[in-house]
Amino acid sequence: MTTSPKCGKYLTLQNFCTCTQTYAHFPDQIAPYPVQPQTLTAIADLCSHILDPIIDNFGEARFNLTYGFCSADLKRFLHQKDPLTHQKRGRIDPSRDQHMSYELNRCGRLYCDRGGAACDFKILDLSSDRLVVWILDRALPFDSLYFYGCDRPIHISYGPQHKRAIWAFTDKGTPTRQGIGYWVEKAAGIR
């Protein structure tokens, strides 16, 4: 029996690629792992620069990874509608969200030309707004951070741009900066 390679101090590639509910429902039908070697490097960079410091502070037991790498198979399943609810299994935007990292589509083009890697996670018993403040106070070098609400996971990416872009989302999933001006200014180094 082989063990999954580590991506950082705490997470393995298996953790990062098989953490979604969709994968849990269809493990025999989804090839969850990256094909491109550059994707492995990007995931390791995300772990070492962002996730390892967070887990160092809050502890492994409190860290809950909800969405890591998105393979082409997982993308296909997330876009399908559930036969019972008739809703898509997930909301993803492969061209922007960096979950597909450096993976290539059938035409040999990057799904996301922004590079890097992304994940969604929560810290148990900590509201996500407080987690965002902690990340900003430590000046972690993220590319994008999406805040979906105090009781929901956050999305964070690490990539070559290090934009430190922060977005909140309405209940309907529309991006907004309304109500997060302080965070946006802090991320930009204004505050």
mmCIF file of C-alpha atoms in Angstrom, residues 18-188:
data_model
loop_
_atom_site.group_PDB
_atom_site.id
_atom_site.type_symbol
_atom_site.label_atom_id
_atom_site.label_comp_id
_atom_site.label_asym_id
_atom_site.label_seq_id
_atom_site.Cartn_x
_atom_site.Cartn_y
_atom_site.Cartn_z
ATOM 1 C CA THR A 18 -10.822 13.810 -2.919
ATOM 2 C CA CYS A 19 -12.372 16.160 -0.347
ATOM 3 C CA THR A 20 -15.536 17.181 -2.235
ATOM 4 C CA GLN A 21 -18.992 15.778 -1.579
ATOM 5 C CA THR A 22 -19.336 15.114 -5.309
ATOM 6 C CA TYR A 23 -16.230 12.927 -5.324
ATOM 7 C CA ALA A 24 -17.533 11.093 -2.239
ATOM 8 C CA HIS A 25 -20.730 10.228 -4.168
ATOM 9 C CA PHE A 26 -18.963 9.100 -7.364
ATOM 10 C CA PRO A 27 -15.465 7.865 -6.419
ATOM 11 C CA ASP A 28 -15.493 5.054 -8.985
ATOM 12 C CA GLN A 29 -16.431 7.441 -11.805
ATOM 13 C CA ILE A 30 -14.107 10.384 -11.129
ATOM 14 C CA ALA A 31 -10.352 10.410 -11.727
ATOM 15 C CA PRO A 32 -9.495 13.054 -9.107
ATOM 16 C CA TYR A 33 -5.756 13.650 -9.585
ATOM 17 C CA PRO A 34 -3.875 16.210 -11.702
ATOM 18 C CA VAL A 35 -2.216 15.254 -14.962
ATOM 19 C CA GLN A 36 0.123 18.247 -15.302
ATOM 20 C CA PRO A 37 3.284 18.269 -13.123
ATOM 21 C CA GLN A 38 3.013 22.060 -12.808
ATOM 22 C CA THR A 39 -0.313 21.560 -11.003
ATOM 23 C CA LEU A 40 1.431 19.510 -8.303
ATOM 24 C CA THR A 41 3.913 22.338 -7.788
ATOM 25 C CA ALA A 42 1.107 24.908 -7.595
ATOM 26 C CA ILE A 43 -0.786 22.859 -4.987
ATOM 27 C CA ALA A 44 2.402 22.486 -2.928
ATOM 28 C CA ASP A 45 2.976 26.263 -3.146
ATOM 29 C CA LEU A 46 -0.604 26.950 -1.992
ATOM 30 C CA CYS A 47 -0.072 24.640 0.956
ATOM 31 C CA SER A 48 3.318 26.003 2.009
ATOM 32 C CA HIS A 49 2.505 29.716 1.617
ATOM 33 C CA ILE A 50 -1.145 29.788 2.715
ATOM 34 C CA LEU A 51 -2.525 26.600 4.261
ATOM 35 C CA ASP A 52 0.456 25.493 6.374
ATOM 36 C CA PRO A 53 0.592 28.839 8.279
ATOM 37 C CA ILE A 54 -3.175 28.678 8.830
ATOM 38 C CA ILE A 55 -3.029 25.100 10.116
ATOM 39 C CA ASP A 56 0.053 25.946 12.229
ATOM 40 C CA ASN A 57 -2.043 28.575 13.995
ATOM 41 C CA PHE A 58 -5.482 26.944 14.236
ATOM 42 C CA GLY A 59 -4.513 23.262 14.350
ATOM 43 C CA GLU A 60 -5.108 20.295 12.085
ATOM 44 C CA ALA A 61 -8.210 19.189 13.977
ATOM 45 C CA ARG A 62 -9.989 22.488 13.246
ATOM 46 C CA PHE A 63 -9.027 22.716 9.566
ATOM 47 C CA ASN A 64 -11.801 21.499 7.237
ATOM 48 C CA LEU A 65 -10.898 21.351 3.526
ATOM 49 C CA THR A 66 -14.141 21.337 1.528
ATOM 50 C CA TYR A 67 -12.874 21.765 -2.052
ATOM 51 C CA GLY A 68 -9.351 21.451 -3.377
ATOM 52 C CA PHE A 69 -8.197 20.435 -6.838
ATOM 53 C CA CYS A 70 -10.808 20.049 -9.582
ATOM 54 C CA SER A 71 -9.973 17.426 -12.208
ATOM 55 C CA ALA A 72 -11.647 17.384 -15.616
ATOM 56 C CA ASP A 73 -13.810 14.460 -14.415
ATOM 57 C CA LEU A 74 -14.878 16.320 -11.272
ATOM 58 C CA LYS A 75 -15.659 19.420 -13.358
ATOM 59 C CA ARG A 76 -17.932 17.328 -15.575
ATOM 60 C CA PHE A 77 -19.835 15.972 -12.543
ATOM 61 C CA LEU A 78 -20.141 19.414 -10.929
ATOM 62 C CA HIS A 79 -21.733 20.798 -14.103
ATOM 63 C CA GLN A 80 -24.320 17.989 -14.258
ATOM 64 C CA LYS A 81 -27.716 18.369 -12.652
ATOM 65 C CA ASP A 82 -28.672 16.122 -9.780
ATOM 66 C CA PRO A 83 -31.540 13.882 -10.968
ATOM 67 C CA LEU A 84 -33.510 14.440 -7.736
ATOM 68 C CA THR A 85 -33.091 18.197 -7.216
ATOM 69 C CA HIS A 86 -32.516 19.218 -10.856
ATOM 70 C CA GLN A 87 -29.846 21.609 -9.556
ATOM 71 C CA LYS A 88 -26.223 21.632 -10.656
ATOM 72 C CA ARG A 89 -24.063 19.701 -8.213
ATOM 73 C CA GLY A 90 -21.741 22.656 -7.801
ATOM 74 C CA ARG A 91 -21.051 26.229 -8.798
ATOM 75 C CA ILE A 92 -17.669 26.463 -10.425
ATOM 76 C CA ASP A 93 -15.964 28.839 -12.812
ATOM 77 C CA PRO A 94 -12.918 26.976 -14.139
ATOM 78 C CA SER A 95 -11.758 29.919 -16.236
ATOM 79 C CA ARG A 96 -11.292 32.075 -13.102
ATOM 80 C CA ASP A 97 -11.374 30.129 -9.854
ATOM 81 C CA GLN A 98 -7.942 28.391 -10.120
ATOM 82 C CA HIS A 99 -9.203 25.033 -8.784
ATOM 83 C CA MET A 100 -8.066 23.381 -12.045
ATOM 84 C CA SER A 101 -4.622 24.959 -11.713
ATOM 85 C CA TYR A 102 -2.449 24.184 -14.768
ATOM 86 C CA GLU A 103 -4.622 21.423 -16.245
ATOM 87 C CA LEU A 104 -5.281 21.477 -19.984
ATOM 88 C CA ASN A 105 -8.549 21.040 -21.852
ATOM 89 C CA ARG A 106 -8.998 18.794 -24.916
ATOM 90 C CA CYS A 107 -7.584 21.529 -27.171
ATOM 91 C CA GLY A 108 -4.391 21.738 -25.100
ATOM 92 C CA ARG A 109 -5.289 25.092 -23.530
ATOM 93 C CA LEU A 110 -5.310 25.924 -19.844
ATOM 94 C CA TYR A 111 -8.746 25.791 -18.230
ATOM 95 C CA CYS A 112 -7.634 28.809 -16.194
ATOM 96 C CA ASP A 113 -4.946 31.080 -17.583
ATOM 97 C CA ARG A 114 -4.336 32.704 -14.186
ATOM 98 C CA GLY A 115 -2.117 29.847 -12.982
ATOM 99 C CA GLY A 116 -1.678 28.891 -9.358
ATOM 100 C CA ALA A 117 -4.026 26.716 -7.315
ATOM 101 C CA ALA A 118 -7.049 27.239 -5.076
ATOM 102 C CA CYS A 119 -9.084 25.602 -2.340
ATOM 103 C CA ASP A 120 -12.098 26.229 -0.124
ATOM 104 C CA PHE A 121 -11.949 25.555 3.602
ATOM 105 C CA LYS A 122 -13.289 26.425 7.037
ATOM 106 C CA ILE A 123 -11.801 26.608 10.471
ATOM 107 C CA LEU A 124 -14.195 24.856 12.836
ATOM 108 C CA ASP A 125 -15.584 27.072 15.607
ATOM 109 C CA LEU A 126 -14.349 30.260 13.900
ATOM 110 C CA SER A 127 -16.523 32.511 11.765
ATOM 111 C CA SER A 128 -15.139 33.017 8.289
ATOM 112 C CA ASP A 129 -15.071 36.811 8.656
ATOM 113 C CA ARG A 130 -12.645 36.425 11.564
ATOM 114 C CA LEU A 131 -10.561 34.031 9.462
ATOM 115 C CA VAL A 132 -10.328 36.650 6.692
ATOM 116 C CA VAL A 133 -9.117 39.251 9.203
ATOM 117 C CA TRP A 134 -6.495 36.796 10.502
ATOM 118 C CA ILE A 135 -5.250 36.170 6.933
ATOM 119 C CA LEU A 136 -5.067 39.908 6.209
ATOM 120 C CA ASP A 137 -3.327 40.683 9.517
ATOM 121 C CA ARG A 138 -0.604 38.164 8.642
ATOM 122 C CA ALA A 139 -0.293 39.515 5.075
ATOM 123 C CA LEU A 140 -0.462 36.022 3.574
ATOM 124 C CA PRO A 141 0.395 36.267 -0.153
ATOM 125 C CA PHE A 142 -2.892 35.136 -1.682
ATOM 126 C CA ASP A 143 -4.066 35.822 -5.207
ATOM 127 C CA SER A 144 -7.851 35.786 -4.668
ATOM 128 C CA LEU A 145 -10.041 35.361 -1.606
ATOM 129 C CA TYR A 146 -13.795 34.794 -1.872
ATOM 130 C CA PHE A 147 -15.984 35.343 1.186
ATOM 131 C CA TYR A 148 -19.362 33.573 0.968
ATOM 132 C CA GLY A 149 -20.619 34.284 4.483
ATOM 133 C CA CYS A 150 -19.635 33.950 8.134
ATOM 134 C CA ASP A 151 -20.739 30.312 8.419
ATOM 135 C CA ARG A 152 -19.448 29.143 5.013
ATOM 136 C CA PRO A 153 -15.990 28.121 3.798
ATOM 137 C CA ILE A 154 -13.751 30.721 2.185
ATOM 138 C CA HIS A 155 -12.040 30.312 -1.178
ATOM 139 C CA ILE A 156 -8.360 31.242 -1.390
ATOM 140 C CA SER A 157 -5.810 30.930 -4.149
ATOM 141 C CA TYR A 158 -2.070 31.262 -4.471
ATOM 142 C CA GLY A 159 -0.694 32.141 -7.861
ATOM 143 C CA PRO A 160 1.899 34.175 -9.706
ATOM 144 C CA GLN A 161 -0.126 37.395 -9.645
ATOM 145 C CA HIS A 162 -0.513 37.758 -5.847
ATOM 146 C CA LYS A 163 -3.320 40.243 -6.554
ATOM 147 C CA ARG A 164 -4.765 40.027 -3.033
ATOM 148 C CA ALA A 165 -8.212 40.495 -4.594
ATOM 149 C CA ILE A 166 -11.124 40.026 -2.195
ATOM 150 C CA TRP A 167 -14.720 39.430 -3.205
ATOM 151 C CA ALA A 168 -17.906 38.765 -1.282
ATOM 152 C CA PHE A 169 -20.909 37.095 -2.885
ATOM 153 C CA THR A 170 -24.630 37.760 -2.632
ATOM 154 C CA ASP A 171 -27.061 34.959 -1.793
ATOM 155 C CA LYS A 172 -27.571 34.508 -5.550
ATOM 156 C CA GLY A 173 -23.831 34.088 -6.129
ATOM 157 C CA THR A 174 -23.155 37.514 -7.635
ATOM 158 C CA PRO A 175 -19.704 38.956 -6.801
ATOM 159 C CA THR A 176 -19.744 42.203 -4.825
ATOM 160 C CA ARG A 177 -17.423 44.404 -2.819
ATOM 161 C CA GLN A 178 -20.313 45.898 -0.878
ATOM 162 C CA GLY A 179 -19.677 45.675 2.846
ATOM 163 C CA ILE A 180 -16.037 44.574 2.566
ATOM 164 C CA GLY A 181 -14.366 47.899 1.767
ATOM 165 C CA TYR A 182 -12.162 47.705 4.866
ATOM 166 C CA TRP A 183 -10.831 44.269 3.829
ATOM 167 C CA VAL A 184 -10.229 45.422 0.247
ATOM 168 C CA GLU A 185 -8.258 48.439 1.491
ATOM 169 C CA LYS A 186 -6.320 46.326 4.001
ATOM 170 C CA ALA A 187 -5.422 43.776 1.298
ATOM 171 C CA ALA A 188 -4.242 46.602 -0.965
#
